[in-house]
Tab-separated table of C-alpha atoms in Angstrom:
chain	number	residue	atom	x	y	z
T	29	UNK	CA	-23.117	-109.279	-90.258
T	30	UNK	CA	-21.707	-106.748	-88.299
T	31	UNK	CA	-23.969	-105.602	-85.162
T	32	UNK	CA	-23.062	-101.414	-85.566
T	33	UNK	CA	-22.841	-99.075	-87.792
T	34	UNK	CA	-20.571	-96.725	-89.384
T	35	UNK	CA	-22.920	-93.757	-88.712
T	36	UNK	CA	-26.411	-93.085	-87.638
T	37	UNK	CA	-27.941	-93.751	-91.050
T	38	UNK	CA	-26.228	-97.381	-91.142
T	39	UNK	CA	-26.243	-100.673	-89.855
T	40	UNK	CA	-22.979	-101.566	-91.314
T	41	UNK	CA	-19.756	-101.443	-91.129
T	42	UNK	CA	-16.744	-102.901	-93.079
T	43	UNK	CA	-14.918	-105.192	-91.155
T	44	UNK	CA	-11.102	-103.807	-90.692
T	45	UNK	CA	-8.386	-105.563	-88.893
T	46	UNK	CA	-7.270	-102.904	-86.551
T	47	UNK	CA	-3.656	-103.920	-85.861
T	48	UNK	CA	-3.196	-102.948	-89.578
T	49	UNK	CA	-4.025	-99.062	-88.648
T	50	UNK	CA	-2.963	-99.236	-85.077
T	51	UNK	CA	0.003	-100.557	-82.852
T	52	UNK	CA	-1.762	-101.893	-79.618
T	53	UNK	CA	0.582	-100.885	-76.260
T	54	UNK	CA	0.142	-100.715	-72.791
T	55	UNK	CA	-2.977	-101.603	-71.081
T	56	UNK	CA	-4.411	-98.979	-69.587
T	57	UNK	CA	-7.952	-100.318	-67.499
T	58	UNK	CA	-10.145	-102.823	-67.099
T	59	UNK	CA	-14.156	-103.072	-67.011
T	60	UNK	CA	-16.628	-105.964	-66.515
T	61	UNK	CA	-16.574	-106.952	-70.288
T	62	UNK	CA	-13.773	-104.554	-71.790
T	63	UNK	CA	-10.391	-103.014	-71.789
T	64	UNK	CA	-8.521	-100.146	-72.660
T	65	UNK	CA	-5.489	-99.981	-74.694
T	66	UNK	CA	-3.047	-96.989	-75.275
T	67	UNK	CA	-2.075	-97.576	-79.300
T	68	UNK	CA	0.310	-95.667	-81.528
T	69	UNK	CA	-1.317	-95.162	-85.164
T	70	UNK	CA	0.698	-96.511	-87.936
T	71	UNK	CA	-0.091	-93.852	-90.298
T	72	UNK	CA	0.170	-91.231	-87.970
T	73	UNK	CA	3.611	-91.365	-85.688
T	74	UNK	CA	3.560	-90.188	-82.776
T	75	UNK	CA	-0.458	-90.140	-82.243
T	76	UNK	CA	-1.846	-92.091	-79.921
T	77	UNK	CA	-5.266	-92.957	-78.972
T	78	UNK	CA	-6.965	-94.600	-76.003
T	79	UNK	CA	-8.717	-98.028	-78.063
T	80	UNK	CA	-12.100	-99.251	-75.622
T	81	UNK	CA	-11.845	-103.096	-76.771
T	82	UNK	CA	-15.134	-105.099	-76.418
T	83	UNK	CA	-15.844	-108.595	-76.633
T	84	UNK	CA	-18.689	-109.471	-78.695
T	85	UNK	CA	-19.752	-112.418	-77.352
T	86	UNK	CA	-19.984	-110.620	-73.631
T	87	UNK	CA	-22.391	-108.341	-75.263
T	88	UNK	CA	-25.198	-110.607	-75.645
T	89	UNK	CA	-28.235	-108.937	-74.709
T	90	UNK	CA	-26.511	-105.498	-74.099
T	91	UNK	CA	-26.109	-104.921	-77.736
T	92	UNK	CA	-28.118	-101.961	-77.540
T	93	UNK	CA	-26.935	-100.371	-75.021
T	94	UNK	CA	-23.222	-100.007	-76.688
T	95	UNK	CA	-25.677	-99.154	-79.937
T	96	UNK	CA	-27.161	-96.335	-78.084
T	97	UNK	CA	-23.375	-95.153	-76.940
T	98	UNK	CA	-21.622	-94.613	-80.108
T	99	UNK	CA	-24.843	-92.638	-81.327
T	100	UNK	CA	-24.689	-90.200	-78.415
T	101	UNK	CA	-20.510	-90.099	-79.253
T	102	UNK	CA	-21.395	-89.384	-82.665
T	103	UNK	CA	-23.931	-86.365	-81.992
T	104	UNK	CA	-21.280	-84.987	-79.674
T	105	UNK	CA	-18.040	-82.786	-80.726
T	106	UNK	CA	-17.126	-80.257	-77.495
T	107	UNK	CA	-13.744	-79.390	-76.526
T	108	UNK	CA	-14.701	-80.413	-72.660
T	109	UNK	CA	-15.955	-84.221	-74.038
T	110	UNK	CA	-13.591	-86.721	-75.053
T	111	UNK	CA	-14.136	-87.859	-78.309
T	112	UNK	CA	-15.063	-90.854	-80.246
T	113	UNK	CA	-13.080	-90.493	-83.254
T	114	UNK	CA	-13.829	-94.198	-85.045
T	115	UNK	CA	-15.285	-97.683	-84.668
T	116	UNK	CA	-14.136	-100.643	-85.467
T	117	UNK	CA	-14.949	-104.033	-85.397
T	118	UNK	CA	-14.146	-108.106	-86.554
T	119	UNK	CA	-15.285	-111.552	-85.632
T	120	UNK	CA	-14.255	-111.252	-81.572
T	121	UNK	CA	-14.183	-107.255	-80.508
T	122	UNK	CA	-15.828	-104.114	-81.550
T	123	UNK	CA	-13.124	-101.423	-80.681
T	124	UNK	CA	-14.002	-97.848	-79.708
T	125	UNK	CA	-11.091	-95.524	-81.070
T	126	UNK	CA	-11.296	-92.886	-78.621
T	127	UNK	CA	-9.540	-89.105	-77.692
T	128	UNK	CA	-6.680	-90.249	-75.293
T	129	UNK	CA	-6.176	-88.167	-72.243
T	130	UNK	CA	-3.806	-88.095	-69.902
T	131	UNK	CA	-4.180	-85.766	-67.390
T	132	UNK	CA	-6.060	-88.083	-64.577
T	133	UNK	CA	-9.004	-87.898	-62.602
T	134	UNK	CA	-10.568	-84.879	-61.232
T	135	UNK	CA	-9.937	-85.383	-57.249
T	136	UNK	CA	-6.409	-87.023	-57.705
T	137	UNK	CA	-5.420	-84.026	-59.736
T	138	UNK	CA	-6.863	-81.570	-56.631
T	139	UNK	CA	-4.825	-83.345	-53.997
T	140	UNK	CA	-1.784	-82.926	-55.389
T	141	UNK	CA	-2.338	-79.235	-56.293
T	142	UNK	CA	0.017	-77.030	-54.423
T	143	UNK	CA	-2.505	-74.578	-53.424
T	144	UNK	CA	-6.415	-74.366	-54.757
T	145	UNK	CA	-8.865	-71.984	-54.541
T	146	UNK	CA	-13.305	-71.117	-54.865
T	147	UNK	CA	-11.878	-69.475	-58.269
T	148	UNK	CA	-10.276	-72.871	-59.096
T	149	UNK	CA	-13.391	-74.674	-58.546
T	150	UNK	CA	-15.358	-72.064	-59.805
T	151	UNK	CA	-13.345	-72.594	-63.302
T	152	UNK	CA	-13.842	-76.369	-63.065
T	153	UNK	CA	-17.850	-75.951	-62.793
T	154	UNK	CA	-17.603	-73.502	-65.432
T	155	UNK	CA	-16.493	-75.839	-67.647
T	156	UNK	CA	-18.466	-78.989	-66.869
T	157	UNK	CA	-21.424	-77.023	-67.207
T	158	UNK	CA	-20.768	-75.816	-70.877
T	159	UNK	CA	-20.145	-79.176	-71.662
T	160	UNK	CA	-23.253	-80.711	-70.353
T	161	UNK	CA	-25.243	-77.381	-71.416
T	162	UNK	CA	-23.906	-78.534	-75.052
T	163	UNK	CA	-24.785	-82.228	-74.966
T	164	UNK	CA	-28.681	-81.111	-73.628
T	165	UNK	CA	-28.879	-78.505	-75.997
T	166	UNK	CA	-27.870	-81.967	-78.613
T	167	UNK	CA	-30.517	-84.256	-76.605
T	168	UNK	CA	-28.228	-85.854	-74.424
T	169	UNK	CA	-28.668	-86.929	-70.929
T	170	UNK	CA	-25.553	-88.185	-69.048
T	171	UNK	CA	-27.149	-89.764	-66.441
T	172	UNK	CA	-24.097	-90.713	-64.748
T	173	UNK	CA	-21.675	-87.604	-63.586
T	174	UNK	CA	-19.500	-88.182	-61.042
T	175	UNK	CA	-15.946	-87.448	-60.643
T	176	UNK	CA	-14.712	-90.521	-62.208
T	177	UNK	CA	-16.113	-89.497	-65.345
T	178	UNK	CA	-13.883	-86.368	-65.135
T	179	UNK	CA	-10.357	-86.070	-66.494
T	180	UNK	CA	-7.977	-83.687	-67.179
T	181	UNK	CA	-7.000	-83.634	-71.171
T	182	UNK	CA	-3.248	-83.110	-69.864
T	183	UNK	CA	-0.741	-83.525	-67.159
T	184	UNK	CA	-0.365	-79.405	-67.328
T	185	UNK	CA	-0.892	-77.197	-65.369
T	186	UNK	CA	-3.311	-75.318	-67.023
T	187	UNK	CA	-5.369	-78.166	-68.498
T	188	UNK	CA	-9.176	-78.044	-69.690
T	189	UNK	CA	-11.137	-81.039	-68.181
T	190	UNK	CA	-13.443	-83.541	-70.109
T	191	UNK	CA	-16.137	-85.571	-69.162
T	192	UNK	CA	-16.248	-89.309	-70.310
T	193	UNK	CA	-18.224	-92.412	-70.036
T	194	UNK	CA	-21.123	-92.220	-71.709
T	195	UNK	CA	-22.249	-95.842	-71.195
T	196	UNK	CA	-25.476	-94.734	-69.233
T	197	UNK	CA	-26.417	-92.042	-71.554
T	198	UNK	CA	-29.599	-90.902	-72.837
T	199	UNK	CA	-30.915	-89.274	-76.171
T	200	UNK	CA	-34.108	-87.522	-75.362
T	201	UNK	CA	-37.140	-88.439	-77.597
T	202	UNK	CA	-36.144	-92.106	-77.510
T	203	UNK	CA	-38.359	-93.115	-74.748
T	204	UNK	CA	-39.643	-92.198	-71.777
T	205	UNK	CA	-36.730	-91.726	-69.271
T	206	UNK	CA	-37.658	-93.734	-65.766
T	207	UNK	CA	-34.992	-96.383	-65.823
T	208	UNK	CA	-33.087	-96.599	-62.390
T	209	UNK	CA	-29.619	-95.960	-63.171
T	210	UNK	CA	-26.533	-93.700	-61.862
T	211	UNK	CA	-24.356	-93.740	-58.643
T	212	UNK	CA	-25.675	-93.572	-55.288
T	213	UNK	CA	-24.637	-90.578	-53.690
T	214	UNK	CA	-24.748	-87.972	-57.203
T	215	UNK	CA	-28.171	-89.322	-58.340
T	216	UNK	CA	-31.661	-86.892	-58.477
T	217	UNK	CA	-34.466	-87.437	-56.009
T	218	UNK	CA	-37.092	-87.594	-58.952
T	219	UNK	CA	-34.792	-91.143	-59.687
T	220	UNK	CA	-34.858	-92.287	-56.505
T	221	UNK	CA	-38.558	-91.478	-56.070
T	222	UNK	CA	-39.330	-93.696	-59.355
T	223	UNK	CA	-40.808	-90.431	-61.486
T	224	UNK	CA	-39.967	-90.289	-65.286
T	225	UNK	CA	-36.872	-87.727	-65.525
T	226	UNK	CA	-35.005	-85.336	-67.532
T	227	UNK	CA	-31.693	-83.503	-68.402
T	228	UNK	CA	-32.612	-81.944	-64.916
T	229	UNK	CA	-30.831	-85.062	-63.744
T	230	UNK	CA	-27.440	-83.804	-65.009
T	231	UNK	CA	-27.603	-80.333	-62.972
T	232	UNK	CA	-28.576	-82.189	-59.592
T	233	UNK	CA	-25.316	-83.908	-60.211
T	234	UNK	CA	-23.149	-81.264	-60.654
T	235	UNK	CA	-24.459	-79.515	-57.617
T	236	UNK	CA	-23.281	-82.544	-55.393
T	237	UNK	CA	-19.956	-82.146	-57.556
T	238	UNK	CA	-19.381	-78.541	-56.637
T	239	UNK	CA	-20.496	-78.884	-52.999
T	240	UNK	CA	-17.494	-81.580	-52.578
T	241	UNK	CA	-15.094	-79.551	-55.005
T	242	UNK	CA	-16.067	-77.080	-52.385
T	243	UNK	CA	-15.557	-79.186	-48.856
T	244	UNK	CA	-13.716	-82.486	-49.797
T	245	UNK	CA	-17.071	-84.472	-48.389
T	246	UNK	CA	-20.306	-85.588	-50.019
T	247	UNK	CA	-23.424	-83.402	-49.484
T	248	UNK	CA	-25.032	-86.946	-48.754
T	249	UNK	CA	-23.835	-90.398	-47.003
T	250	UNK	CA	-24.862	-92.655	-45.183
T	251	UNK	CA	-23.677	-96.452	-44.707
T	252	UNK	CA	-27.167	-97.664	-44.739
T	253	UNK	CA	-29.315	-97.152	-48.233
T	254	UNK	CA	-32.234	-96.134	-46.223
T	255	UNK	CA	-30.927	-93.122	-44.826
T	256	UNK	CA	-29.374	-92.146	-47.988
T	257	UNK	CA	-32.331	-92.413	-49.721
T	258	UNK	CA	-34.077	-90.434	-46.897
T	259	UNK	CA	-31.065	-87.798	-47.161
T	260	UNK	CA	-31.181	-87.656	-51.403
T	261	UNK	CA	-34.895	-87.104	-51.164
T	262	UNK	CA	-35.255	-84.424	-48.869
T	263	UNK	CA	-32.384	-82.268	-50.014
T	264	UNK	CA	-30.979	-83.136	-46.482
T	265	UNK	CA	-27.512	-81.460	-46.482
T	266	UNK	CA	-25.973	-78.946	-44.598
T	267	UNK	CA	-22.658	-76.463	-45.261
T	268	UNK	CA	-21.091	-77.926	-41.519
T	269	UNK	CA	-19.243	-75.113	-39.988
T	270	UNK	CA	-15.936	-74.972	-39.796
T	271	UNK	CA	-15.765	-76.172	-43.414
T	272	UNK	CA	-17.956	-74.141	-44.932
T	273	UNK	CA	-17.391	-70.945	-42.547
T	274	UNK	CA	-15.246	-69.293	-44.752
T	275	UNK	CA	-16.554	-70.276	-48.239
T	276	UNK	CA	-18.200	-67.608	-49.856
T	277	UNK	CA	-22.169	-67.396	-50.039
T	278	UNK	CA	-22.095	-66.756	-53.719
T	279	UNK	CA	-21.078	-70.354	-54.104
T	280	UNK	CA	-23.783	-71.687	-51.220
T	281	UNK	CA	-26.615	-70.365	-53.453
T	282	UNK	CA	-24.944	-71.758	-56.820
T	283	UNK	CA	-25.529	-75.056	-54.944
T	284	UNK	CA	-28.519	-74.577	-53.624
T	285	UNK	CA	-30.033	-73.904	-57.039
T	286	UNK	CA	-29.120	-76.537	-58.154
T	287	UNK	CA	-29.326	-79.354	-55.393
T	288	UNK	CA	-33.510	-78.410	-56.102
T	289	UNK	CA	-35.397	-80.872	-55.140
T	290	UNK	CA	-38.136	-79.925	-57.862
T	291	UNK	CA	-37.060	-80.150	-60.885
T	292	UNK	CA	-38.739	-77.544	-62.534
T	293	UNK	CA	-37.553	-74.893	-59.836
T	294	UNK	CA	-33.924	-76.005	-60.623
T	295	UNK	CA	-31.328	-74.186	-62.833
T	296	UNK	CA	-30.683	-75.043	-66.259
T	297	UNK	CA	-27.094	-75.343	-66.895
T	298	UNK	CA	-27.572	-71.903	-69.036
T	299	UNK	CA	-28.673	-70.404	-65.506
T	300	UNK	CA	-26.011	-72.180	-63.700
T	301	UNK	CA	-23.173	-70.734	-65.788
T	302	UNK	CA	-25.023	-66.963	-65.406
T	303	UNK	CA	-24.983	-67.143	-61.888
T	304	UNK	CA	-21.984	-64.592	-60.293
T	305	UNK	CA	-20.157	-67.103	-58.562
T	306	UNK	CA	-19.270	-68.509	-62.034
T	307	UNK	CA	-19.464	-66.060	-64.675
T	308	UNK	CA	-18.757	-63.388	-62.419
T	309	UNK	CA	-16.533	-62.032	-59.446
T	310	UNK	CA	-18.077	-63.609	-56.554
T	311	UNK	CA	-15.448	-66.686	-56.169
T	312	UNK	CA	-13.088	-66.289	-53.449
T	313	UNK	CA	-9.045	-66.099	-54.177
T	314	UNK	CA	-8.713	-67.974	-50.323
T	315	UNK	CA	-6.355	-70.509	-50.193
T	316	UNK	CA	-8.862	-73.637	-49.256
T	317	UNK	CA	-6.367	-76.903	-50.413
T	318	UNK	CA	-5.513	-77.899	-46.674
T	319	UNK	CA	-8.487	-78.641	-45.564
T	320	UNK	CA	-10.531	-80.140	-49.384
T	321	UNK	CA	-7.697	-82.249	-50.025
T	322	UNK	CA	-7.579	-83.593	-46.104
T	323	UNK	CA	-11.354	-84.480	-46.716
T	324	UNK	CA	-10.623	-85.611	-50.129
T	325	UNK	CA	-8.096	-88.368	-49.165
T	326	UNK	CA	-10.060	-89.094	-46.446
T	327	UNK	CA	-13.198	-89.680	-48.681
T	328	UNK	CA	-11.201	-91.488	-51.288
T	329	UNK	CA	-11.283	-95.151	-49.610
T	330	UNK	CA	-15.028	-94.941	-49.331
T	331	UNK	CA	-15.371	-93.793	-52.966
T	332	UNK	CA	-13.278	-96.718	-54.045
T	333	UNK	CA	-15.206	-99.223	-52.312
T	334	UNK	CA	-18.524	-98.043	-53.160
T	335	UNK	CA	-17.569	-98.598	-57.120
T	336	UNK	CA	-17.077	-102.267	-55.909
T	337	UNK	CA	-20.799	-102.517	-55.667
T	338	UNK	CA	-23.524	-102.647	-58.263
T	339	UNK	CA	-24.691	-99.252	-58.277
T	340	UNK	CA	-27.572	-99.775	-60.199
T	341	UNK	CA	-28.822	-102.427	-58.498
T	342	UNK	CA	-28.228	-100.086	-55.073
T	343	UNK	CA	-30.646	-97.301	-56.533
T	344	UNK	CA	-33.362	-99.977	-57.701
T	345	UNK	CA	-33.469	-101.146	-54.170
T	346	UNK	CA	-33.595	-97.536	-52.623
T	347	UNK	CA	-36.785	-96.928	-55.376
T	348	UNK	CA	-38.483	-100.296	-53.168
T	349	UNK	CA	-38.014	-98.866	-50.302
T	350	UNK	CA	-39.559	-95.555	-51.223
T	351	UNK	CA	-42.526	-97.324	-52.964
T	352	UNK	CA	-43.254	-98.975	-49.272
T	353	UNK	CA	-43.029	-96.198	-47.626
């Protein structure tokens, strides 16, 4: 019996040997119980597709949790999200047949921009936050933004960016949301303090995103979980002079609304995209790719190595130590 459906309304699916429909190619990454292929499809020359391979048998127990994936992918069709576009599975692998992109991540594109701008950034919030503002607006929680999760469609120029990886991913109305999950450093102080949560979850995070699309640096680190914790809970950040000296205070409040600490004081994503500094002419033209993409490749090592570490298992021990405080 297969173990997902075709669509929402289903528990089955007809079991379709994939090579048949698509010519597997180059490997293109590598997770704790899947890969990702780049494949040509047969009936379609010239299309290719980014195929999310996953062994069955490594599922056991976390059956849902893919379950609970391909529904959000299903709900969701936005220009800015990359796509599911089909499902397959047989006796070994169930296959996700996503949108390929192509354009790379978020800060690697930044650093080797020739010159980049508050506009730029401005442009990049602008278009995360429609995204998310869509999937909420659809009862979806992402739970897990962080500039991994965003890509750029296209090597061009001019490319849109998308948000992926919706592993950790939420429909609203399914249960109570308290589970300790996300990446130290982007995640919501009403996580970390161990309080049943919201879509407000997803705006916190992109107001850590646009302070470093802003600076190069996170608003909060700290090599020792305690202090991050301490800093994450508080709203503890500062705009350090020099860096922030000459960035504009349009784009200071932006952040500020939404790096709330209460959740019900802090912008929706409809008020975030309202606000001048995005929707309007309050983003600076200045010239600020020296100094973000200094702190950027600076910032990159530590970024790297923090993914080496469970990160869910990092937030469930920062929730301890709040509880014995």
């Amino acid at each position: 019996m297969p173990i997902f459906g075709k669509n929402e309304k289903s528990d089955k699916i007809e079991k379709k040997d994939i090579r048949k429909k698509f010519e597997f190619k180059d490997l293109l990454g590598t997770g704790a119980f899947s890969e990702v292929r780049l494949a040509e499809d047969k009936t379609d020359q010239g299309n290719f597709v980014a195929i999310k391979c996953i062994e069955i048998k490594a599922l056991k127990g976390k059956e849902e949790s893919l379950h609970n994936e391909i529904l959000v992918l299903r709900r969701l069709h936005h220009p800015n999200i990359v796509q599911l576009l089909d499902v397959y599975e047989d006796t070994s692998y169930v296959y996700l047949i996503m949108e390929l992109v192509t354009g790379g991540e978020l800060f690697d594109r930044i650093v080797r921009k020739g010159s980049y701008t508050e506009k730029d950034a401005s442009s990049l919030c602008h278009q995360i936050l429609e995204a998310v503002d869509y999937m909420h607006e659809r009862g979806v929680v992402h739970r897990d933004l962080k500039p991994e999760n965003l890509l750029y469609y296209s090597p061009e120029e001019e490319s849109k960016i998308m948000i992926s990886d919706f592993g950790l991913s939420k429909i609203e109305g399914s249960g109570i949301m308290a589970t300790a999950c996300g990446t130290p450093g982007y995640v919501a102080p009403e996580v970390l303090a161990n309080q049943p949560y919201g879509k407000e979850v997803d705006v916190w995070s992109i107001g850590v995103i646009a302070y470093i699309l802003l600076c190069g640096y996170p608003p909060f680190y700290s090599e020792l979980d305690t202090d991050l914790f301490r800093q994450i809970i508080k709203a503890d950040y500062e705009f350090d002079s020099p860096y922030w000296d000459e960035i504009s205070e349009s784009s200071k409040d932006f952040i500020r609304h939404l790096m709330c600490v209460d959740p019900k004081k802090r912008y929706t994503c409809r008020q975030a995209i309202q606000h001048q500094w995005v929707s309007g002419n309050a983003a600076l033209d200045k010239d600020i790719h020296a100094s973000v993409s200094a702190h950027l490749k600076k910032n990159f090592a530590i970024t790297k190595w923090k993914q080496a570490y469970n990160a869910t298992a990092v937030i469930r021990q920062m929730r301890k130590l709040a509880m014995n405080k």
